[in-house]
PDB file of C-alpha atoms in Angstrom:
ATOM      1  CA  UNK A   1      25.311  33.117 -12.128  1.00 51.00           C
ATOM      2  CA  UNK A   2      22.530  34.930 -13.921  1.00 54.00           C
ATOM      3  CA  UNK A   3      18.975  35.150 -12.625  1.00 55.00           C
ATOM      4  CA  UNK A   4      17.826  32.612 -15.205  1.00 64.00           C
ATOM      5  CA  UNK A   5      20.602  30.248 -14.129  1.00 67.00           C
ATOM      6  CA  UNK A   6      19.537  30.431 -10.482  1.00 66.00           C
ATOM      7  CA  UNK A   7      15.933  29.816 -11.491  1.00 66.00           C
ATOM      8  CA  UNK A   8      16.863  26.746 -13.546  1.00 70.00           C
ATOM      9  CA  UNK A   9      18.962  25.398 -10.660  1.00 72.00           C
ATOM     10  CA  UNK A  10      16.095  25.964  -8.242  1.00 66.00           C
ATOM     11  CA  UNK A  11      13.631  24.238 -10.563  1.00 67.00           C
ATOM     12  CA  UNK A  12      16.025  21.312 -10.951  1.00 65.00           C
ATOM     13  CA  UNK A  13      16.457  21.075  -7.171  1.00 69.00           C
ATOM     14  CA  UNK A  14      12.723  21.171  -6.517  1.00 67.00           C
ATOM     15  CA  UNK A  15      12.082  18.591  -9.230  1.00 67.00           C
ATOM     16  CA  UNK A  16      14.796  16.264  -7.919  1.00 74.00           C
ATOM     17  CA  UNK A  17      13.579  16.611  -4.320  1.00 78.00           C
ATOM     18  CA  UNK A  18       9.986  15.927  -5.377  1.00 74.00           C
ATOM     19  CA  UNK A  19      11.078  12.823  -7.282  1.00 75.00           C
ATOM     20  CA  UNK A  20      12.990  11.429  -4.286  1.00 81.00           C
ATOM     21  CA  UNK A  21      10.071  12.240  -1.975  1.00 77.00           C
ATOM     22  CA  UNK A  22       7.712  10.460  -4.345  1.00 75.00           C
ATOM     23  CA  UNK A  23       9.918   7.354  -4.499  1.00 81.00           C
ATOM     24  CA  UNK A  24      10.488   6.922  -0.775  1.00 85.00           C
ATOM     25  CA  UNK A  25       7.639   8.932   0.744  1.00 78.00           C
ATOM     26  CA  UNK A  26       5.129   6.148   0.181  1.00 80.00           C
ATOM     27  CA  UNK A  27       6.807   3.797   2.661  1.00 87.00           C
ATOM     28  CA  UNK A  28       7.349   6.402   5.404  1.00 85.00           C
ATOM     29  CA  UNK A  29       3.828   6.056   6.922  1.00 82.00           C
ATOM     30  CA  UNK A  30       4.470   2.367   7.577  1.00 87.00           C
ATOM     31  CA  UNK A  31       7.630   2.919   9.594  1.00 88.00           C
ATOM     32  CA  UNK A  32       5.723   3.859  12.816  1.00 86.00           C
ATOM     33  CA  UNK A  33       3.387   0.868  12.372  1.00 85.00           C
ATOM     34  CA  UNK A  34       6.319  -1.477  11.739  1.00 91.00           C
ATOM     35  CA  UNK A  35       8.128  -0.212  14.833  1.00 90.00           C
ATOM     36  CA  UNK A  36       4.959  -0.445  16.961  1.00 87.00           C
ATOM     37  CA  UNK A  37       4.385  -4.057  15.899  1.00 89.00           C
ATOM     38  CA  UNK A  38       8.019  -4.947  16.537  1.00 89.00           C
ATOM     39  CA  UNK A  39       8.017  -3.257  19.956  1.00 89.00           C
ATOM     40  CA  UNK A  40       4.701  -4.627  21.241  1.00 86.00           C
ATOM     41  CA  UNK A  41       4.843  -7.946  19.335  1.00 86.00           C
ATOM     42  CA  UNK A  42       1.133  -7.440  18.705  1.00 84.00           C
ATOM     43  CA  UNK A  43      -0.308  -7.557  15.185  1.00 83.00           C
ATOM     44  CA  UNK A  44      -3.998  -7.388  16.108  1.00 78.00           C
ATOM     45  CA  UNK A  45      -4.480  -3.698  15.358  1.00 75.00           C
ATOM     46  CA  UNK A  46      -3.050  -3.847  11.836  1.00 81.00           C
ATOM     47  CA  UNK A  47      -4.828  -5.455   8.894  1.00 82.00           C
ATOM     48  CA  UNK A  48      -2.553  -7.491   6.634  1.00 89.00           C
ATOM     49  CA  UNK A  49      -5.082  -6.843   3.869  1.00 89.00           C
ATOM     50  CA  UNK A  50      -3.572  -3.349   3.687  1.00 86.00           C
ATOM     51  CA  UNK A  51      -0.408  -5.077   2.480  1.00 92.00           C
ATOM     52  CA  UNK A  52      -2.424  -7.132  -0.018  1.00 93.00           C
ATOM     53  CA  UNK A  53      -4.067  -4.021  -1.452  1.00 89.00           C
ATOM     54  CA  UNK A  54      -0.733  -2.261  -1.857  1.00 91.00           C
ATOM     55  CA  UNK A  55       1.039  -5.277  -3.339  1.00 95.00           C
ATOM     56  CA  UNK A  56      -1.697  -5.789  -5.938  1.00 95.00           C
ATOM     57  CA  UNK A  57      -1.996  -2.071  -6.729  1.00 92.00           C
ATOM     58  CA  UNK A  58       1.738  -1.510  -7.155  1.00 94.00           C
ATOM     59  CA  UNK A  59       2.266  -4.688  -9.152  1.00 96.00           C
ATOM     60  CA  UNK A  60      -0.475  -3.573 -11.548  1.00 95.00           C
ATOM     61  CA  UNK A  61       1.113  -0.126 -11.760  1.00 92.00           C
ATOM     62  CA  UNK A  62       4.450  -1.713 -12.710  1.00 94.00           C
ATOM     63  CA  UNK A  63       2.678  -3.692 -15.453  1.00 94.00           C
ATOM     64  CA  UNK A  64       0.848  -0.541 -16.564  1.00 92.00           C
ATOM     65  CA  UNK A  65       4.197   1.199 -17.093  1.00 92.00           C
ATOM     66  CA  UNK A  66       5.100  -1.241 -19.874  1.00 92.00           C
ATOM     67  CA  UNK A  67       1.971  -0.274 -21.804  1.00 90.00           C
ATOM     68  CA  UNK A  68       1.796   3.415 -20.905  1.00 86.00           C
ATOM     69  CA  UNK A  69       5.092   4.942 -19.820  1.00 83.00           C
ATOM     70  CA  UNK A  70       4.919   7.431 -16.977  1.00 79.00           C
ATOM     71  CA  UNK A  71       7.533   9.072 -14.775  1.00 79.00           C
ATOM     72  CA  UNK A  72      10.220   6.767 -13.399  1.00 84.00           C
ATOM     73  CA  UNK A  73       9.859   7.981  -9.773  1.00 83.00           C
ATOM     74  CA  UNK A  74       6.332   6.510  -9.733  1.00 83.00           C
ATOM     75  CA  UNK A  75       7.667   3.215 -11.087  1.00 88.00           C
ATOM     76  CA  UNK A  76      10.450   3.073  -8.489  1.00 91.00           C
ATOM     77  CA  UNK A  77       7.932   3.977  -5.778  1.00 90.00           C
ATOM     78  CA  UNK A  78       5.944   0.849  -6.633  1.00 92.00           C
ATOM     79  CA  UNK A  79       9.029  -1.381  -6.483  1.00 94.00           C
ATOM     80  CA  UNK A  80      10.103   0.069  -3.129  1.00 94.00           C
ATOM     81  CA  UNK A  81       6.564  -0.231  -1.725  1.00 93.00           C
ATOM     82  CA  UNK A  82       6.331  -3.912  -2.662  1.00 95.00           C
ATOM     83  CA  UNK A  83       9.593  -4.618  -0.842  1.00 95.00           C
ATOM     84  CA  UNK A  84       8.372  -2.736   2.238  1.00 95.00           C
ATOM     85  CA  UNK A  85       5.056  -4.612   2.327  1.00 95.00           C
ATOM     86  CA  UNK A  86       6.815  -7.975   2.198  1.00 96.00           C
ATOM     87  CA  UNK A  87       8.973  -6.859   5.141  1.00 96.00           C
ATOM     88  CA  UNK A  88       5.856  -6.025   7.184  1.00 95.00           C
ATOM     89  CA  UNK A  89       4.271  -9.363   6.256  1.00 96.00           C
ATOM     90  CA  UNK A  90       7.430 -11.217   7.319  1.00 95.00           C
ATOM     91  CA  UNK A  91       7.395  -9.432  10.687  1.00 95.00           C
ATOM     92  CA  UNK A  92       3.697 -10.131  11.312  1.00 93.00           C
ATOM     93  CA  UNK A  93       3.962 -13.811  10.368  1.00 93.00           C
ATOM     94  CA  UNK A  94       6.994 -14.226  12.622  1.00 92.00           C
ATOM     95  CA  UNK A  95       5.230 -12.617  15.598  1.00 90.00           C
ATOM     96  CA  UNK A  96       2.074 -14.658  15.086  1.00 86.00           C
ATOM     97  CA  UNK A  97       4.103 -17.864  15.071  1.00 83.00           C
ATOM     98  CA  UNK A  98       5.875 -16.932  18.308  1.00 81.00           C
ATOM     99  CA  UNK A  99       2.549 -16.033  19.895  1.00 68.00           C
ATOM    100  CA  UNK A 100       0.995 -19.463  19.316  1.00 67.00           C
ATOM    101  CA  UNK A 101       0.648 -21.340  22.620  1.00 58.00           C
ATOM    102  CA  UNK A 102      -0.211 -24.536  20.786  1.00 59.00           C
ATOM    103  CA  UNK A 103       1.326 -25.352  17.421  1.00 65.00           C
ATOM    104  CA  UNK A 104      -1.672 -25.632  15.118  1.00 67.00           C
ATOM    105  CA  UNK A 105      -2.089 -26.769  11.535  1.00 78.00           C
ATOM    106  CA  UNK A 106      -0.005 -24.958   8.956  1.00 86.00           C
ATOM    107  CA  UNK A 107      -1.918 -23.069   6.266  1.00 88.00           C
ATOM    108  CA  UNK A 108      -0.053 -22.425   3.012  1.00 91.00           C
ATOM    109  CA  UNK A 109      -0.850 -20.973  -0.385  1.00 92.00           C
ATOM    110  CA  UNK A 110      -0.634 -24.320  -2.165  1.00 90.00           C
ATOM    111  CA  UNK A 111      -3.507 -25.659  -0.028  1.00 89.00           C
ATOM    112  CA  UNK A 112      -5.758 -23.417  -2.146  1.00 88.00           C
ATOM    113  CA  UNK A 113      -8.056 -23.076   0.860  1.00 89.00           C
ATOM    114  CA  UNK A 114     -10.175 -19.945   0.376  1.00 86.00           C
ATOM    115  CA  UNK A 115     -11.011 -19.791   4.092  1.00 87.00           C
ATOM    116  CA  UNK A 116      -7.365 -19.043   4.881  1.00 90.00           C
ATOM    117  CA  UNK A 117      -6.589 -16.755   1.955  1.00 93.00           C
ATOM    118  CA  UNK A 118      -4.005 -14.188   3.084  1.00 93.00           C
ATOM    119  CA  UNK A 119      -3.959 -15.842   6.509  1.00 90.00           C
ATOM    120  CA  UNK A 120      -1.101 -18.190   5.696  1.00 93.00           C
ATOM    121  CA  UNK A 121       1.383 -19.236   8.351  1.00 90.00           C
ATOM    122  CA  UNK A 122       4.591 -18.869   6.355  1.00 92.00           C
ATOM    123  CA  UNK A 123       6.131 -15.991   4.420  1.00 94.00           C
ATOM    124  CA  UNK A 124       6.858 -18.217   1.422  1.00 95.00           C
ATOM    125  CA  UNK A 125       3.123 -18.519   0.706  1.00 95.00           C
ATOM    126  CA  UNK A 126       2.772 -14.749   0.366  1.00 97.00           C
ATOM    127  CA  UNK A 127       5.760 -14.667  -1.982  1.00 96.00           C
ATOM    128  CA  UNK A 128       4.332 -17.545  -4.054  1.00 96.00           C
ATOM    129  CA  UNK A 129       0.982 -15.773  -4.388  1.00 97.00           C
ATOM    130  CA  UNK A 130       2.595 -12.544  -5.570  1.00 96.00           C
ATOM    131  CA  UNK A 131       4.843 -14.401  -8.021  1.00 97.00           C
ATOM    132  CA  UNK A 132       1.786 -16.191  -9.423  1.00 97.00           C
ATOM    133  CA  UNK A 133      -0.174 -12.941  -9.683  1.00 97.00           C
ATOM    134  CA  UNK A 134       2.758 -11.106 -11.286  1.00 96.00           C
ATOM    135  CA  UNK A 135       3.412 -13.885 -13.799  1.00 97.00           C
ATOM    136  CA  UNK A 136      -0.231 -13.978 -14.889  1.00 96.00           C
ATOM    137  CA  UNK A 137      -0.220 -10.189 -15.192  1.00 95.00           C
ATOM    138  CA  UNK A 138       2.946 -10.218 -17.305  1.00 95.00           C
ATOM    139  CA  UNK A 139       1.512 -12.818 -19.682  1.00 97.00           C
ATOM    140  CA  UNK A 140      -1.735 -10.863 -20.129  1.00 96.00           C
ATOM    141  CA  UNK A 141       0.100  -7.555 -20.621  1.00 95.00           C
ATOM    142  CA  UNK A 142       2.352  -9.166 -23.230  1.00 94.00           C
ATOM    143  CA  UNK A 143      -0.662 -10.545 -25.116  1.00 95.00           C
ATOM    144  CA  UNK A 144      -2.740  -7.347 -24.956  1.00 95.00           C
ATOM    145  CA  UNK A 145       0.071  -4.776 -25.055  1.00 92.00           C
ATOM    146  CA  UNK A 146      -1.310  -3.285 -28.258  1.00 92.00           C
ATOM    147  CA  UNK A 147      -4.803  -2.888 -26.800  1.00 93.00           C
ATOM    148  CA  UNK A 148      -5.261   0.642 -25.366  1.00 91.00           C
ATOM    149  CA  UNK A 149      -8.432  -0.518 -23.597  1.00 92.00           C
ATOM    150  CA  UNK A 150      -6.622  -3.286 -21.718  1.00 94.00           C
ATOM    151  CA  UNK A 151      -3.614  -1.120 -20.855  1.00 92.00           C
ATOM    152  CA  UNK A 152      -5.683   1.836 -19.606  1.00 89.00           C
ATOM    153  CA  UNK A 153      -8.000  -0.485 -17.682  1.00 91.00           C
ATOM    154  CA  UNK A 154      -4.952  -1.984 -15.962  1.00 92.00           C
ATOM    155  CA  UNK A 155      -3.831   1.512 -14.977  1.00 87.00           C
ATOM    156  CA  UNK A 156      -7.284   2.430 -13.697  1.00 86.00           C
ATOM    157  CA  UNK A 157      -7.627  -0.777 -11.651  1.00 90.00           C
ATOM    158  CA  UNK A 158      -4.158  -0.143 -10.221  1.00 89.00           C
ATOM    159  CA  UNK A 159      -4.889   3.342  -8.911  1.00 83.00           C
ATOM    160  CA  UNK A 160      -8.451   2.438  -7.881  1.00 85.00           C
ATOM    161  CA  UNK A 161      -7.121  -0.485  -5.815  1.00 87.00           C
ATOM    162  CA  UNK A 162      -4.571   1.800  -4.181  1.00 82.00           C
ATOM    163  CA  UNK A 163      -7.272   4.405  -3.552  1.00 81.00           C
ATOM    164  CA  UNK A 164      -9.168   1.776  -1.549  1.00 82.00           C
ATOM    165  CA  UNK A 165      -6.046   1.057   0.497  1.00 77.00           C
ATOM    166  CA  UNK A 166      -7.477   2.202   3.817  1.00 79.00           C
ATOM    167  CA  UNK A 167     -10.768   0.314   3.435  1.00 83.00           C
ATOM    168  CA  UNK A 168      -9.514  -2.920   5.087  1.00 80.00           C
ATOM    169  CA  UNK A 169      -8.308  -0.880   8.066  1.00 82.00           C
ATOM    170  CA  UNK A 170     -11.555   1.105   8.122  1.00 86.00           C
ATOM    171  CA  UNK A 171     -13.575  -2.136   8.091  1.00 85.00           C
ATOM    172  CA  UNK A 172     -11.451  -3.715  10.831  1.00 83.00           C
ATOM    173  CA  UNK A 173     -11.918  -0.638  13.023  1.00 84.00           C
ATOM    174  CA  UNK A 174     -15.655  -0.605  12.304  1.00 86.00           C
ATOM    175  CA  UNK A 175     -16.127  -4.275  13.251  1.00 86.00           C
ATOM    176  CA  UNK A 176     -14.125  -3.973  16.485  1.00 83.00           C
ATOM    177  CA  UNK A 177     -15.458  -0.462  17.202  1.00 83.00           C
ATOM    178  CA  UNK A 178     -11.904   0.449  18.134  1.00 83.00           C
ATOM    179  CA  UNK A 179      -8.664   1.723  16.598  1.00 80.00           C
ATOM    180  CA  UNK A 180      -6.516   0.241  19.389  1.00 77.00           C
ATOM    181  CA  UNK A 181      -3.247  -1.146  17.982  1.00 74.00           C
ATOM    182  CA  UNK A 182      -3.466   0.965  14.825  1.00 78.00           C
ATOM    183  CA  UNK A 183      -0.783   3.606  14.496  1.00 77.00           C
ATOM    184  CA  UNK A 184      -2.397   7.028  14.229  1.00 81.00           C
ATOM    185  CA  UNK A 185       0.915   8.346  12.964  1.00 81.00           C
ATOM    186  CA  UNK A 186       0.623   5.927  10.067  1.00 80.00           C
ATOM    187  CA  UNK A 187      -2.860   7.169   9.114  1.00 84.00           C
ATOM    188  CA  UNK A 188      -1.876  10.821   9.494  1.00 85.00           C
ATOM    189  CA  UNK A 189       1.126  10.196   7.251  1.00 83.00           C
ATOM    190  CA  UNK A 190      -1.210   8.447   4.801  1.00 82.00           C
ATOM    191  CA  UNK A 191      -3.191  11.668   4.580  1.00 87.00           C
ATOM    192  CA  UNK A 192      -0.126  13.881   4.163  1.00 85.00           C
ATOM    193  CA  UNK A 193       1.456  11.528   1.630  1.00 81.00           C
ATOM    194  CA  UNK A 194      -1.714  11.084  -0.407  1.00 85.00           C
ATOM    195  CA  UNK A 195      -2.278  14.836  -0.480  1.00 88.00           C
ATOM    196  CA  UNK A 196       1.287  15.428  -1.680  1.00 82.00           C
ATOM    197  CA  UNK A 197       0.973  12.618  -4.225  1.00 79.00           C
ATOM    198  CA  UNK A 198      -2.328  13.904  -5.619  1.00 85.00           C
ATOM    199  CA  UNK A 199      -0.953  17.425  -6.016  1.00 85.00           C
ATOM    200  CA  UNK A 200       2.131  15.902  -7.675  1.00 77.00           C
ATOM    201  CA  UNK A 201      -0.083  14.010 -10.137  1.00 78.00           C
ATOM    202  CA  UNK A 202      -1.915  17.229 -11.008  1.00 81.00           C
ATOM    203  CA  UNK A 203       1.208  19.374 -11.429  1.00 78.00           C
ATOM    204  CA  UNK A 204       3.100  16.758 -13.438  1.00 73.00           C
ATOM    205  CA  UNK A 205       0.167  15.961 -15.749  1.00 73.00           C
ATOM    206  CA  UNK A 206       0.204  12.283 -14.785  1.00 73.00           C
ATOM    207  CA  UNK A 207      -2.531   9.996 -16.222  1.00 72.00           C
ATOM    208  CA  UNK A 208      -5.906  11.444 -15.182  1.00 77.00           C
ATOM    209  CA  UNK A 209      -6.997   8.300 -13.345  1.00 74.00           C
ATOM    210  CA  UNK A 210      -4.059   8.799 -10.952  1.00 77.00           C
ATOM    211  CA  UNK A 211      -5.423  12.202  -9.879  1.00 82.00           C
ATOM    212  CA  UNK A 212      -9.065  11.096  -9.505  1.00 83.00           C
ATOM    213  CA  UNK A 213      -8.191   8.075  -7.389  1.00 82.00           C
ATOM    214  CA  UNK A 214      -5.794  10.189  -5.324  1.00 84.00           C
ATOM    215  CA  UNK A 215      -8.743  12.366  -4.304  1.00 88.00           C
ATOM    216  CA  UNK A 216     -10.716   9.250  -3.330  1.00 88.00           C
ATOM    217  CA  UNK A 217      -7.776   8.028  -1.270  1.00 87.00           C
ATOM    218  CA  UNK A 218      -7.657  11.305   0.667  1.00 90.00           C
ATOM    219  CA  UNK A 219     -11.366  10.960   1.491  1.00 90.00           C
ATOM    220  CA  UNK A 220     -10.913   7.457   2.933  1.00 89.00           C
ATOM    221  CA  UNK A 221      -7.878   8.576   4.957  1.00 89.00           C
ATOM    222  CA  UNK A 222     -10.008  11.276   6.556  1.00 91.00           C
ATOM    223  CA  UNK A 223     -12.697   8.684   7.343  1.00 90.00           C
ATOM    224  CA  UNK A 224     -10.177   6.465   9.166  1.00 89.00           C
ATOM    225  CA  UNK A 225      -8.896   9.448  11.141  1.00 88.00           C
ATOM    226  CA  UNK A 226     -12.528  10.183  12.023  1.00 89.00           C
ATOM    227  CA  UNK A 227     -12.784   6.699  13.544  1.00 88.00           C
ATOM    228  CA  UNK A 228      -9.982   7.631  15.956  1.00 85.00           C
ATOM    229  CA  UNK A 229     -12.270  10.344  17.331  1.00 84.00           C
ATOM    230  CA  UNK A 230     -15.474   8.277  17.296  1.00 87.00           C
ATOM    231  CA  UNK A 231     -13.903   5.286  19.070  1.00 83.00           C
ATOM    232  CA  UNK A 232     -11.641   7.223  21.438  1.00 76.00           C
ATOM    233  CA  UNK A 233     -13.570   6.149  24.571  1.00 66.00           C
ATOM    234  CA  UNK A 234     -13.178   2.433  23.831  1.00 62.00           C
ATOM    235  CA  UNK A 235      -9.513   2.966  22.965  1.00 58.00           C
ATOM    236  CA  UNK A 236      -8.970   4.559  26.364  1.00 54.00           C
ATOM    237  CA  UNK A 237     -10.696   1.612  28.087  1.00 52.00           C
ATOM    238  CA  UNK A 238      -8.529  -0.952  26.280  1.00 49.00           C
ATOM    239  CA  UNK A 239      -5.325   0.924  27.117  1.00 49.00           C
ATOM    240  CA  UNK A 240      -6.147   0.919  30.818  1.00 46.00           C
TER     241      UNK A 240
END
């Protein structure tokens, strides 16, 4: 094989590996958190609003694809991430139900009770909310598909929402002044994954808003990791 042939093969291999890493790499940080929750049967350290942020962000990204095509690995990443988030929600809801000493009132999506938004007691409610959100998004995208302003705004809101992914966890840690129950491996993998993703956006000339919001996401990841250092004394007290 000639030198040019080896180079083309290498480029193909790197491109294929990067695409696979992009598709499945997004869910890897949540594996340690999922296993920790399953092992300890404790959901207190993890904010389910992280799942909400990712579900909304990735659903909007899927809708954005229909108006502004981008690379398929990013589209498949969103589909895979949505499935993973619903699995985490199902686990957390199941554990919370088992942990109830007294069977209290059920709270479901169709109650339309704002006080219990995203605090529902059955998995079906989370599915119903996402189906409602997705259906409304599909209708709007169909109506305004020919509007570049609407399509690009959808893309920007998608990546901006994802960039703010760690904010619910940051806020939860700030209120409790502790990171106990939160998987540090998850946050560290957030940082590695977001760094890889942002570089990927830049190298592959993805829509500019993807790159800008990737940089914001890295900054918030670092802030959450900083909380692990700031609150380390209280974490140690809770462990013992």
